Structure formats: structure tokens, C-alpha cells
PDB file of C-alpha atoms in Angstrom:
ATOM      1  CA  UNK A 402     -13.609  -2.104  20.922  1.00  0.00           C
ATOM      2  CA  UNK A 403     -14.306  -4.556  17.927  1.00  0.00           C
ATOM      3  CA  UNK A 404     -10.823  -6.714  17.683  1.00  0.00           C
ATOM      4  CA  UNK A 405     -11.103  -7.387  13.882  1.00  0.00           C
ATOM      5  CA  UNK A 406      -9.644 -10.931  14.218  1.00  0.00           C
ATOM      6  CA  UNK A 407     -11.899 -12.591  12.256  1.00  0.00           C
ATOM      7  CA  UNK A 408     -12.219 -10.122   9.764  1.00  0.00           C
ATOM      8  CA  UNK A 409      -7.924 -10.638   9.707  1.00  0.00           C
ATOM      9  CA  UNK A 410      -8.080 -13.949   9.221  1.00  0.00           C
ATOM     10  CA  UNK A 411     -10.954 -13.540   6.440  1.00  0.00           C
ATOM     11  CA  UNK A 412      -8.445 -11.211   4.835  1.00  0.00           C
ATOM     12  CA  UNK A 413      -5.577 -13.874   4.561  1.00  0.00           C
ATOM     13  CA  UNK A 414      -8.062 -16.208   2.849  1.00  0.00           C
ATOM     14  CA  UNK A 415      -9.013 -13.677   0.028  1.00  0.00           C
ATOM     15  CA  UNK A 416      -5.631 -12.491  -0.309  1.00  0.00           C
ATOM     16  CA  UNK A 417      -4.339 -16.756  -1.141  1.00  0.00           C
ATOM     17  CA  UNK A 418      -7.101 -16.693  -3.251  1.00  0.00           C
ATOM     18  CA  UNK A 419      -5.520 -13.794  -5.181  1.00  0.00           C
ATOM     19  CA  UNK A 420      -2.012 -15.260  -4.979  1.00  0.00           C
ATOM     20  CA  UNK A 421      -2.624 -18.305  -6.783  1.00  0.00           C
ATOM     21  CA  UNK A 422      -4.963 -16.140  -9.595  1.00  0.00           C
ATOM     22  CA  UNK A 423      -1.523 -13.863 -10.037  1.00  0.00           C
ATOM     23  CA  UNK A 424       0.884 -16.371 -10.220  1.00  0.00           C
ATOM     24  CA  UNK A 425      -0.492 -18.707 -12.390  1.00  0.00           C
ATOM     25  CA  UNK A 426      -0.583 -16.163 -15.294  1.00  0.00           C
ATOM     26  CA  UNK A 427       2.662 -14.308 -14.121  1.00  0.00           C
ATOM     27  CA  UNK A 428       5.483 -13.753 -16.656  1.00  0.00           C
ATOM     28  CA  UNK A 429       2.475 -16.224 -18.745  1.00  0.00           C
ATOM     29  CA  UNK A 430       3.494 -15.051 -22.183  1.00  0.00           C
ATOM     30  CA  UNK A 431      -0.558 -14.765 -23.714  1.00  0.00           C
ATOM     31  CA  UNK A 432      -0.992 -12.142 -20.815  1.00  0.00           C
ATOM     32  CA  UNK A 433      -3.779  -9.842 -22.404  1.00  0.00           C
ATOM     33  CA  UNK A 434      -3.126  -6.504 -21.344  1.00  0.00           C
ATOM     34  CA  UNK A 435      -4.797  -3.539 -21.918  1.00  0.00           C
ATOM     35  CA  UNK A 436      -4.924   0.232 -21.298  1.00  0.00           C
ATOM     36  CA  UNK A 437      -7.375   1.568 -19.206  1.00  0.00           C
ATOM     37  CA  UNK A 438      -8.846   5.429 -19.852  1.00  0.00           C
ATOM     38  CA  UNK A 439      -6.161   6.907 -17.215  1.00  0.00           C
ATOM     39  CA  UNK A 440      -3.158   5.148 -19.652  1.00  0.00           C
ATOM     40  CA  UNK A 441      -2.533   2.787 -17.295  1.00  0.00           C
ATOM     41  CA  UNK A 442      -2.039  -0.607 -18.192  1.00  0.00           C
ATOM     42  CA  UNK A 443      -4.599  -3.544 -16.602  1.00  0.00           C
ATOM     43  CA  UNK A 444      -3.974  -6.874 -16.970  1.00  0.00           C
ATOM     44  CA  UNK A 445      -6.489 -10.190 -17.320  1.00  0.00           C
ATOM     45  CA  UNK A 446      -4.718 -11.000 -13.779  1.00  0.00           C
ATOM     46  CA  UNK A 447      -5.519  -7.551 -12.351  1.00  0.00           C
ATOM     47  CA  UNK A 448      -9.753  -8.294 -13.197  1.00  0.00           C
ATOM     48  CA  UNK A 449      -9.900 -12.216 -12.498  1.00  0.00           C
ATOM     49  CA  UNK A 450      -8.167 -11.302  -8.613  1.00  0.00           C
ATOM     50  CA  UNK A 451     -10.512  -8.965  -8.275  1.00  0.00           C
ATOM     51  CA  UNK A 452     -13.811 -10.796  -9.384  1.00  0.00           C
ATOM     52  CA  UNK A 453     -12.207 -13.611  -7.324  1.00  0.00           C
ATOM     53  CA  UNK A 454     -12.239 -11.287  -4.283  1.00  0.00           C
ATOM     54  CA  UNK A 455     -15.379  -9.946  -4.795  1.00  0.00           C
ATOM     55  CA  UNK A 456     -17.111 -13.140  -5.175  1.00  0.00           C
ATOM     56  CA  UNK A 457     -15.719 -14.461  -1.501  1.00  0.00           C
ATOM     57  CA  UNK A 458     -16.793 -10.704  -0.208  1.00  0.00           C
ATOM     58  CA  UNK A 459     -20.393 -11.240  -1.308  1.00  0.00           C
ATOM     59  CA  UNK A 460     -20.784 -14.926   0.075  1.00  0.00           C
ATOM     60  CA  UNK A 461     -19.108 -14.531   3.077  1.00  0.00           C
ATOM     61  CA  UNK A 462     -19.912 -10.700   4.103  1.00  0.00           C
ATOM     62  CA  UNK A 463     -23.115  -9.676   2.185  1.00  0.00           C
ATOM     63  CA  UNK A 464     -23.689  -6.345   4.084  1.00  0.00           C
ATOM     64  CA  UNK A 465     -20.299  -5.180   3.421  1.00  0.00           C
ATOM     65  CA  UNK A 466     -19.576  -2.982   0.747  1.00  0.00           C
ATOM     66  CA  UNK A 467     -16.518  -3.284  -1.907  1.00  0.00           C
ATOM     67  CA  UNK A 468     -14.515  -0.753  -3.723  1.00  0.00           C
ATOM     68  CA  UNK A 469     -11.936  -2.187  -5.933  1.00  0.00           C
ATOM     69  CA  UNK A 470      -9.478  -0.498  -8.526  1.00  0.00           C
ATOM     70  CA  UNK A 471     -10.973  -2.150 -11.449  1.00  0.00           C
ATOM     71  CA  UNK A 472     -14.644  -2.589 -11.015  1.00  0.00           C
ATOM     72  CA  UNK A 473     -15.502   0.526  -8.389  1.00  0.00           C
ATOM     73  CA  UNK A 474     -18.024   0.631  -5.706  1.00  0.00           C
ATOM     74  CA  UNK A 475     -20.877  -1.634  -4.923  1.00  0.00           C
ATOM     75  CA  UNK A 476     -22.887  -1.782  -1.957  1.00  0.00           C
ATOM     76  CA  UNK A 477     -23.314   0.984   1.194  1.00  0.00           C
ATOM     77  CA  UNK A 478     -22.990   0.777   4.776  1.00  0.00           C
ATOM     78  CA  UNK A 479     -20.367   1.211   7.734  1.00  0.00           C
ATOM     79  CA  UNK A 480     -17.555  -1.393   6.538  1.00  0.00           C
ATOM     80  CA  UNK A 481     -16.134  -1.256   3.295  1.00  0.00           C
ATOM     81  CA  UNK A 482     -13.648  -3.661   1.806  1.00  0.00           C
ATOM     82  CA  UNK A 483     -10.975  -2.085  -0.232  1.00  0.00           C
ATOM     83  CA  UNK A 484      -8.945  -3.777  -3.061  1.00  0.00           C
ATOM     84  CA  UNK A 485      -5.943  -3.471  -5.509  1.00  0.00           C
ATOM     85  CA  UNK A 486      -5.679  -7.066  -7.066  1.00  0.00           C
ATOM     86  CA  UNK A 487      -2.433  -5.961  -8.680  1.00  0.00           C
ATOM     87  CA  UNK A 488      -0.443  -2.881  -6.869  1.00  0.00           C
ATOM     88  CA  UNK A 489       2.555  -2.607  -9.231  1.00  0.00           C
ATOM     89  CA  UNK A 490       0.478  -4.199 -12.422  1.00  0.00           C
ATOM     90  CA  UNK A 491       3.574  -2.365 -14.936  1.00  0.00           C
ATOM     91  CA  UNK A 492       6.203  -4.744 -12.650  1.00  0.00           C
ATOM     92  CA  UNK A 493       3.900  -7.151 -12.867  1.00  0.00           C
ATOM     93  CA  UNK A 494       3.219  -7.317 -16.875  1.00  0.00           C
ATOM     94  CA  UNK A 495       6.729  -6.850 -17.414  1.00  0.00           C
ATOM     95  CA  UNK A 496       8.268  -9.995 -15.241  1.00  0.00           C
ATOM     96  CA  UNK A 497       9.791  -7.209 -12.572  1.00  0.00           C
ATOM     97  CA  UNK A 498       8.460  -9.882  -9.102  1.00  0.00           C
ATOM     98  CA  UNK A 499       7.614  -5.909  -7.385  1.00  0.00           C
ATOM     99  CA  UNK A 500       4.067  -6.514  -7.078  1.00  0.00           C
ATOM    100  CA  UNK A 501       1.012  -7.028  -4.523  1.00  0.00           C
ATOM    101  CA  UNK A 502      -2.268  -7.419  -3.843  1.00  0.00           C
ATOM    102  CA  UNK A 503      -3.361  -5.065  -1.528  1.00  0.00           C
ATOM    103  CA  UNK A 504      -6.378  -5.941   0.662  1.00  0.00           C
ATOM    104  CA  UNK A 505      -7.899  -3.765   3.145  1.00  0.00           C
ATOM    105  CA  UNK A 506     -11.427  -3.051   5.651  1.00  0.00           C
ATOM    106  CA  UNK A 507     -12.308   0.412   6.573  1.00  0.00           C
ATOM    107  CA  UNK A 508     -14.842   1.246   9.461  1.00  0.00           C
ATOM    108  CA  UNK A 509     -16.881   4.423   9.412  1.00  0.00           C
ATOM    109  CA  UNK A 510     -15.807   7.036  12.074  1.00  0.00           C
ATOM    110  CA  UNK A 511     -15.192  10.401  12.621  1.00  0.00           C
ATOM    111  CA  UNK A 512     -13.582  12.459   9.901  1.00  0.00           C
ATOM    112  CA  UNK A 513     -14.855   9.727   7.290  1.00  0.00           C
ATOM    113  CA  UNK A 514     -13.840   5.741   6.659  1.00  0.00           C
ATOM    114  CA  UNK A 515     -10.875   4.374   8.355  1.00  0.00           C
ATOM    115  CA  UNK A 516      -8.721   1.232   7.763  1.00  0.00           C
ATOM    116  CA  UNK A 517      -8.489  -1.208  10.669  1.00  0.00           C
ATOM    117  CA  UNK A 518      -7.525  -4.556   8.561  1.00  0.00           C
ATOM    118  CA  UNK A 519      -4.919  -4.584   6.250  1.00  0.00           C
ATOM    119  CA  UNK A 520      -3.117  -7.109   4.213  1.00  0.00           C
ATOM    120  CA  UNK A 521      -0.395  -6.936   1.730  1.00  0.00           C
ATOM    121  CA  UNK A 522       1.105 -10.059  -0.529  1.00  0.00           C
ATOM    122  CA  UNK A 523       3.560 -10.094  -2.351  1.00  0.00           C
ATOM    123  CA  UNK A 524       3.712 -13.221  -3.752  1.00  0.00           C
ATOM    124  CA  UNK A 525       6.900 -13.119  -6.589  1.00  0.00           C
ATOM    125  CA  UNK A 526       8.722 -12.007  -3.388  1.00  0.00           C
ATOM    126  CA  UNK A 527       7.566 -14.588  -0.890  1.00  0.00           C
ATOM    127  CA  UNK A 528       6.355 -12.154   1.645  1.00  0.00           C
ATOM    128  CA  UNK A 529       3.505 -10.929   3.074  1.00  0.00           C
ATOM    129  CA  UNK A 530       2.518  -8.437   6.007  1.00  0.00           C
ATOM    130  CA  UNK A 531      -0.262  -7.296   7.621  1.00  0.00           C
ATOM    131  CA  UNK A 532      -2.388  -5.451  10.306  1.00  0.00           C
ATOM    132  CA  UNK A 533      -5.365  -5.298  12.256  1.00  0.00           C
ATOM    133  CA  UNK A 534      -6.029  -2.060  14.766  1.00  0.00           C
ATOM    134  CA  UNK A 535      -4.986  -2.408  18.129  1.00  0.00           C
ATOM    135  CA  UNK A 536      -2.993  -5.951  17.249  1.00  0.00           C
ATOM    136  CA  UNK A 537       0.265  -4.404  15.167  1.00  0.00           C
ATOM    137  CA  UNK A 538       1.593  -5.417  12.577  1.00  0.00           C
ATOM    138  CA  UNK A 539       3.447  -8.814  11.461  1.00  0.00           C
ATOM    139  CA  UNK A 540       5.213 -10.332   8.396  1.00  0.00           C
ATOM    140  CA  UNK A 541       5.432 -13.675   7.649  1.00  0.00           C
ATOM    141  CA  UNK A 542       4.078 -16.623   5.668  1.00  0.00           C
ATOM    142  CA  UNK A 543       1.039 -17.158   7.643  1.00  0.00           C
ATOM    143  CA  UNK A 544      -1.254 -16.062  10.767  1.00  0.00           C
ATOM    144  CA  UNK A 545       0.602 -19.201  12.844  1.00  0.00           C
ATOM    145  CA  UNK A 546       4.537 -18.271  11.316  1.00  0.00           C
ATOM    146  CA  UNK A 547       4.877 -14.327  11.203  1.00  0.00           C
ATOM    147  CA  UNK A 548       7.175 -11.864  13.658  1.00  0.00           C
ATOM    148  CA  UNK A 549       5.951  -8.642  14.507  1.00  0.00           C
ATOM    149  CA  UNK A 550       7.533  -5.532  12.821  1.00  0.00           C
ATOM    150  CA  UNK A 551       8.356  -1.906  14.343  1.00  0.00           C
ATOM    151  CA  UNK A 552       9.556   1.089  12.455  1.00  0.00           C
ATOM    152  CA  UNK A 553      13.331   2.614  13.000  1.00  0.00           C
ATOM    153  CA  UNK A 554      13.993   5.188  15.541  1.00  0.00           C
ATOM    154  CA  UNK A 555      16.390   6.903  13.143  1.00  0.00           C
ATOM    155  CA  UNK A 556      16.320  10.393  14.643  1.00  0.00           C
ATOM    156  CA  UNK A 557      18.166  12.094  11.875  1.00  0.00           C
ATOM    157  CA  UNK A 558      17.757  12.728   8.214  1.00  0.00           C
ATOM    158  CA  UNK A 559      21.065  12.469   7.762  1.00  0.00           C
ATOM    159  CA  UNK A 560      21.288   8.560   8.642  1.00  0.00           C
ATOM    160  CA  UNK A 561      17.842   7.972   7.163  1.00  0.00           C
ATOM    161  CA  UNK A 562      17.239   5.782   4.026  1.00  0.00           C
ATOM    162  CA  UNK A 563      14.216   7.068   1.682  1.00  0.00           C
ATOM    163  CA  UNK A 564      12.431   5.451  -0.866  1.00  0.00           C
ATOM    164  CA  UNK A 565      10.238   6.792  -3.205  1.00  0.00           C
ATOM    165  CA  UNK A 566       8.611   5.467  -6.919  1.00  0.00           C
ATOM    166  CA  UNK A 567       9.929   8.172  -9.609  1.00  0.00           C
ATOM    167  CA  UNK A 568      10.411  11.814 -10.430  1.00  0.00           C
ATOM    168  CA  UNK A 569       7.921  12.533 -12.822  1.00  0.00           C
ATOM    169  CA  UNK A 570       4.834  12.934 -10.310  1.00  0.00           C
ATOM    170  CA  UNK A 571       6.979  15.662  -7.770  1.00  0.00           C
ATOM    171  CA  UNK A 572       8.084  17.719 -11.215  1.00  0.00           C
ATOM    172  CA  UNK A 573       4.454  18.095 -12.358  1.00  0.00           C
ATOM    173  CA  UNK A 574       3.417  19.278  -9.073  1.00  0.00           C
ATOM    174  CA  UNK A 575       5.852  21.759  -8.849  1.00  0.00           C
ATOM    175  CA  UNK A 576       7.505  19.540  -5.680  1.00  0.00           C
ATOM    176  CA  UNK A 577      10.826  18.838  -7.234  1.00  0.00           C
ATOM    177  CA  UNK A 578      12.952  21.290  -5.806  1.00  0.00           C
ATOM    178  CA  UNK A 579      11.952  20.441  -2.221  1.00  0.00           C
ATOM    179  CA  UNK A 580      12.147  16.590  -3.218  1.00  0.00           C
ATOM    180  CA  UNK A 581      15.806  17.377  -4.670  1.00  0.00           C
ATOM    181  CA  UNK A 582      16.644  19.123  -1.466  1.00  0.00           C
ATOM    182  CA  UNK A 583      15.534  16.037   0.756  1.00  0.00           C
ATOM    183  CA  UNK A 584      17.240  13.152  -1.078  1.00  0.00           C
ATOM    184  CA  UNK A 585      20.863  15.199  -0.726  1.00  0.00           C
ATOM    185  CA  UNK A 586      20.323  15.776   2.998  1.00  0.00           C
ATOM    186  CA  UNK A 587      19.110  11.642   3.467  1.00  0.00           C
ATOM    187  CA  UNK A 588      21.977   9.340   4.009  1.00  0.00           C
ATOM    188  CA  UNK A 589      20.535   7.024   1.101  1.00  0.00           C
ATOM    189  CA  UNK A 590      17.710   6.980  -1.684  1.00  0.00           C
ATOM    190  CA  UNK A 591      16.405   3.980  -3.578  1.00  0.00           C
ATOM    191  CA  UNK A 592      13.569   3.506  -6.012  1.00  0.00           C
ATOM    192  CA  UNK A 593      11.766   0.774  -4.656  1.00  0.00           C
ATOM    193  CA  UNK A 594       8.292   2.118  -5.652  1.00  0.00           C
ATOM    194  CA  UNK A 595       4.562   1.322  -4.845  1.00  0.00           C
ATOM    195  CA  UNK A 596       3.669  -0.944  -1.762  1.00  0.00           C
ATOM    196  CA  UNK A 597       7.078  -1.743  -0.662  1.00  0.00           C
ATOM    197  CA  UNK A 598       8.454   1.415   0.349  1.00  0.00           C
ATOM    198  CA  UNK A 599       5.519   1.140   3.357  1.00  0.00           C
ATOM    199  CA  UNK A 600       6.166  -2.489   4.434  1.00  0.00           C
ATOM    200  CA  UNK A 601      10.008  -1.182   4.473  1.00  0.00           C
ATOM    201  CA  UNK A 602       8.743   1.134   6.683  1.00  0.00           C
ATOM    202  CA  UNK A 603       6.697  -0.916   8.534  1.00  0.00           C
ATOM    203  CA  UNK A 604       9.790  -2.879   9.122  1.00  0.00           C
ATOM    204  CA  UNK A 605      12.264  -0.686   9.943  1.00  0.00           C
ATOM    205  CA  UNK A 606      14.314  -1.168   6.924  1.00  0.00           C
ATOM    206  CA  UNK A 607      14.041   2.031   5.607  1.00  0.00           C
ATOM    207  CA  UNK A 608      12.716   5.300   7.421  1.00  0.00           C
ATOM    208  CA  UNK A 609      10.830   7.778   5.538  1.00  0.00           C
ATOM    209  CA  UNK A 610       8.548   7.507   1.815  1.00  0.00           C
ATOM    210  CA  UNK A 611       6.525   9.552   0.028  1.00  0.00           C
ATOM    211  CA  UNK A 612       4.150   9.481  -3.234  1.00  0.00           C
ATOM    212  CA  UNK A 613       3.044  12.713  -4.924  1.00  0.00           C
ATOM    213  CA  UNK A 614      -0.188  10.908  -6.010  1.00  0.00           C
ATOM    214  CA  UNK A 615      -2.071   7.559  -5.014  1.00  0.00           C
ATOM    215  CA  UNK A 616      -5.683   6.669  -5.044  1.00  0.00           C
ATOM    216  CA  UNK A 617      -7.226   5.121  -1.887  1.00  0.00           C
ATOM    217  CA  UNK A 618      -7.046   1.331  -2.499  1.00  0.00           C
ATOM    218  CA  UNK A 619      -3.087   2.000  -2.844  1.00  0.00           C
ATOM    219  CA  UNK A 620      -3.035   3.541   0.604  1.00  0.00           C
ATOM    220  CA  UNK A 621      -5.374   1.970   3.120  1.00  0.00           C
ATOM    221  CA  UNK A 622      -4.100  -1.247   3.723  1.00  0.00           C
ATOM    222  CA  UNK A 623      -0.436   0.298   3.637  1.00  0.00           C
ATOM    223  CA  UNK A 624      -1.862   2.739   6.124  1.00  0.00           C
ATOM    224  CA  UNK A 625      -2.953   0.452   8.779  1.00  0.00           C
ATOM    225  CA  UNK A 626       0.474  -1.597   8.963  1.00  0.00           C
ATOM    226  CA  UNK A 627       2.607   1.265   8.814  1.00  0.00           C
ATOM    227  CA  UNK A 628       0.394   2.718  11.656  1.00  0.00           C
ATOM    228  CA  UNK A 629       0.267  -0.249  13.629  1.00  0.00           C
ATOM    229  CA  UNK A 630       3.982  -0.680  13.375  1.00  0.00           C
ATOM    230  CA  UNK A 631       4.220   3.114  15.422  1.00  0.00           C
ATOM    231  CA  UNK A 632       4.581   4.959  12.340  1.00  0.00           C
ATOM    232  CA  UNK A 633       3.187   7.794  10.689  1.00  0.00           C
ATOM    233  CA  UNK A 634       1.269   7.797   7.695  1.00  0.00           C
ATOM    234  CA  UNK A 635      -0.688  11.226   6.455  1.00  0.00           C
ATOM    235  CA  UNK A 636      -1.321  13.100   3.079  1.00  0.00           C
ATOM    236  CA  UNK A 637       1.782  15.462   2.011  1.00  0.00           C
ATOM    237  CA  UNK A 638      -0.779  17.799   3.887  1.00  0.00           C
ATOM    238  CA  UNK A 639      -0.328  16.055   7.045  1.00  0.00           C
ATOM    239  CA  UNK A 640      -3.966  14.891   7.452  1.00  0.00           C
ATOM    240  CA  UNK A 641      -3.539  11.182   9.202  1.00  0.00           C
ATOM    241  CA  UNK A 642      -4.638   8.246   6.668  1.00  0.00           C
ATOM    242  CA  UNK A 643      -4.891   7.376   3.527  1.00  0.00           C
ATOM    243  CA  UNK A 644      -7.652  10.159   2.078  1.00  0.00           C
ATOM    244  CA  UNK A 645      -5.243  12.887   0.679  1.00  0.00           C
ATOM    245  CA  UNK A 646      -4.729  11.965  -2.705  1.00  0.00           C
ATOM    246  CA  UNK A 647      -0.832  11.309  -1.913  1.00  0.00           C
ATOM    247  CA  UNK A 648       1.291  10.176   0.926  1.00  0.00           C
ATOM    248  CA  UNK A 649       4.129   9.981   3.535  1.00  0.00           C
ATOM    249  CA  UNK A 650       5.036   7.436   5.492  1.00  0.00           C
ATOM    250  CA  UNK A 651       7.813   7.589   8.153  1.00  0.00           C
ATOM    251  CA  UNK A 652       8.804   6.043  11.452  1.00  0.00           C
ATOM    252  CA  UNK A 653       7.418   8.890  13.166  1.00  0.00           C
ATOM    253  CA  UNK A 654      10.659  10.933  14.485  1.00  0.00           C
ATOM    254  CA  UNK A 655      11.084  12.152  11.063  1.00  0.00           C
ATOM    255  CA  UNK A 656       7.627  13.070   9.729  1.00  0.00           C
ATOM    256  CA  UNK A 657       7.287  16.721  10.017  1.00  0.00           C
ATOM    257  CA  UNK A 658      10.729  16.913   8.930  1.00  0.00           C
ATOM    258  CA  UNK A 659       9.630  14.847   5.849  1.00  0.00           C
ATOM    259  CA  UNK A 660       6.712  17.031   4.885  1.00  0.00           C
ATOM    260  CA  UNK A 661       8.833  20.039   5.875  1.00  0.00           C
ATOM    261  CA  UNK A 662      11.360  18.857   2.615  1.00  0.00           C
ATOM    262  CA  UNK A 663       8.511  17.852   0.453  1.00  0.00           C
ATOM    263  CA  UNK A 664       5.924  21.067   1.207  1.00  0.00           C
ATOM    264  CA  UNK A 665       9.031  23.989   1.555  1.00  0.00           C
ATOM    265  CA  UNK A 666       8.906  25.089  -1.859  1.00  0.00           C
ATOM    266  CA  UNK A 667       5.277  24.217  -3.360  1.00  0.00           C
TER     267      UNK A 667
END
């Protein structure tokens, strides 16, 4: 089995190289922003990561392919890089330090591609984590400083903390009732929203999270460390990975019981 160390450690590089591209123009008050087809917003920061990114992907691993949020898909073949320079870009254009850049490498195998590198940095915060499959999953400030992280083994809902990113999403798909119902039965609820609900996961800080609707470079690097810490990550459908359109993350005791809440009434 291939032990994706290297292609770790190759991560870490691209994702400093995106850290000092984000924070140099963070709470920078000539930010250009702009709003992308979807209404979303995309910043300067979000494309100059990116095309920093890409660049090292195409010296230093020509035959891999590249899908990033703001400039697609380029490239074919069995490994494909995966990138969000900016998870969190409305935190991030507003001064709220709730951002990341989300890096990740998915292999293809059975039942389509799969992540087996991931890397999340959060810079405003100080932290990063990340993954590689079959090695867990750390935090820390480096390869050479970092602790290895585990998920809870809360057993009940009723001592488990859930995060999630809003309301709207679970309203327009007709989840909000069964949403509702989950977040009175949970001991606690907080709005952390986007990639930190995983890595709280990840960490065993909080137990159970779930998005009504994501796009793949939000979820595949999430989806490895939260994996690799012995969680569970699926679709609200339950399908394992990061290819549903949406997802729930959990420490694993509490997963059916999570899609149970968020699938009873839709």
C-alpha cells in the first residue's frame, strides 16, 4: 500500500505557500472582491492561492491533475489534487479569522476518486491539521511539532455537542424539522460553520456536524482527517466520503443516529 508521505509533506509546502498569499492581504482594506455567478463572493486572495498552488502542482507533479474552486479542472489521470484556497472566503473578506485553505489528493478506486492526503490551515487561527491514509491524523504547527487527534466516544446525543453553519440550507431542503428535532435532543449547539466543525471533530471537541450542501473541494480533505481520526464522514445519504453533495461528520457512535435526526422527516 502506497504510504503517501511524500505526497504529505508536498501538501504542507503548498499549503505555507497559501498562508503567506492569505495573510498578507487579510483584513488589507483595497481587498477586491467580487461575486461569482453562484452569488458568492471571491476574493483577489481566493485566485492568487490558488494560481500559487497550481503553479507548485504543475512543476513538481506534472501528471497529476488539479481541480480547484476557482479555476476548475485541468489535467486527467489516477491522482487528482483538490483545492479551496479560501474555505470560509465571507469570514475571510469580512475580518471574521474563520477561514482555511483546504488542500487535498484523491486516488482512483472503486466506487470513484478517494482522498488519502489531506491538509487544512487555518492560518488567522494558528492551527493546522492534517491526514494521510493509514497514518491518522495530527494538528500542530508543523510535520516535526503536531499531536495526533481522535474523535470523542460520546455515546449519547444527549451529552453530544453539534455544530453546524446556518439554517437557511436545511429549510430549503425541507430538513428543518428533523434538524430542529436534533439540536433540542443534543446537549449543546454552536455555529462554528465550514471547515472547523470537522477538525472539531477530528479532535474530539465536539461530536457530531452536518452541512445540507457542500461541493467536493469543501469535503475531501475534511474527509480524510475526520476518517483517519476513527470517525465517520458520509453524505446525509450515508454513502462514505465526500461525493454526496452534503455531509455528516461524527465520531462514529453517533452517526446513524445523526442521519436518523437529519433524514426522519425529508
Amino acid at each position: 500500500m502506497a504510504d503517501y508521505l511524500d505526497d504529505l509533506r508536498f501538501a504542507h509546502v503548498l499549503a505555507d505557500t497559501a498562508d503567506a498569499a492569505t495573510t498578507a492581504r487579510f483584513k488589507a482594506l483595497d481587498l477586491k472582491v467580487e461575486t461569482k455567478p453562484d452569488m458568492t463572493p471571491v476574493s483577489e486572495a481566493d485566485k492568487a492561492a490558488e494560481e500559487l498552488i497550481r503553479g507548485q502542482l504543475q512543476r513538481a507533479r506534472p501528471r497529476d491533475a488539479i481541480l480547484g474552486e476557482e479555476y476548475g479542472v485541468e489535467g486527467t489521470g489516477p491522482r487528482r489534487w483538490v483545492i479551496d484556497p479560501i474555505d470560509g472566503t465571507k469570514n475571510y473578506v469580512r475580518g471574521v479569522p474563520v477561514w482555511a485553505t483546504l488542500i487535498a489528493l484523491m486516488e482512483a478506486a472503486e466506487g470513484g476518486y478517494q482522498p488519502v492526503v489531506g491538509v487544512v490551515s487555518a492560518p488567522a487561527l494558528g492551527r493546522r491539521w492534517w491526514a494521510a491514509k493509514g497514518h491518522g491524523a495530527f494538528t500542530g504547527r508543523s510535520l516535526t511539532s503536531a499531536s495526533r487527534i481522535q474523535v470523542s466516544q460520546v455515546s449519547r446525543m444527549q451529552d453530544a455537542s453539534f455544530a453546524y453553519s446556518s439554517l437557511t440550507g436545511w429549510e430549503e431542503q425541507g430538513r428543518l424539522d428533523g434538524f430542529l428535532d436534533l439540536t433540542r435532543e443534543v446537549w449543546r449547539t454552536r455555529a462554528y460553520g465550514d471547515f472547523w466543525p470537522y477538525m472539531m471533530v477530528a479532535e474530539g471537541a465536539v461530536d457530531i456536524c452536518a452541512e445540507p450542501e457542500l461541493s467536493l473541494w469543501d469535503m475531501a480533505a475534511t474527509a480524510v482527517i475526520v476518517t483517519e481520526a476513527g470517525g465517520s464522514f458520509t453524505g446525509l445519504d450515508g454513502r462514505p466520503g465526500p461525493h454526496s453533495g452534503n455531509a455528516a461528520a461524527s465520531n462514529g457512535l453517533l452517526h446513524d443516529e445523526l442521519l436518523g435526526y437529519l433524514n426522519q422527516r425529508y
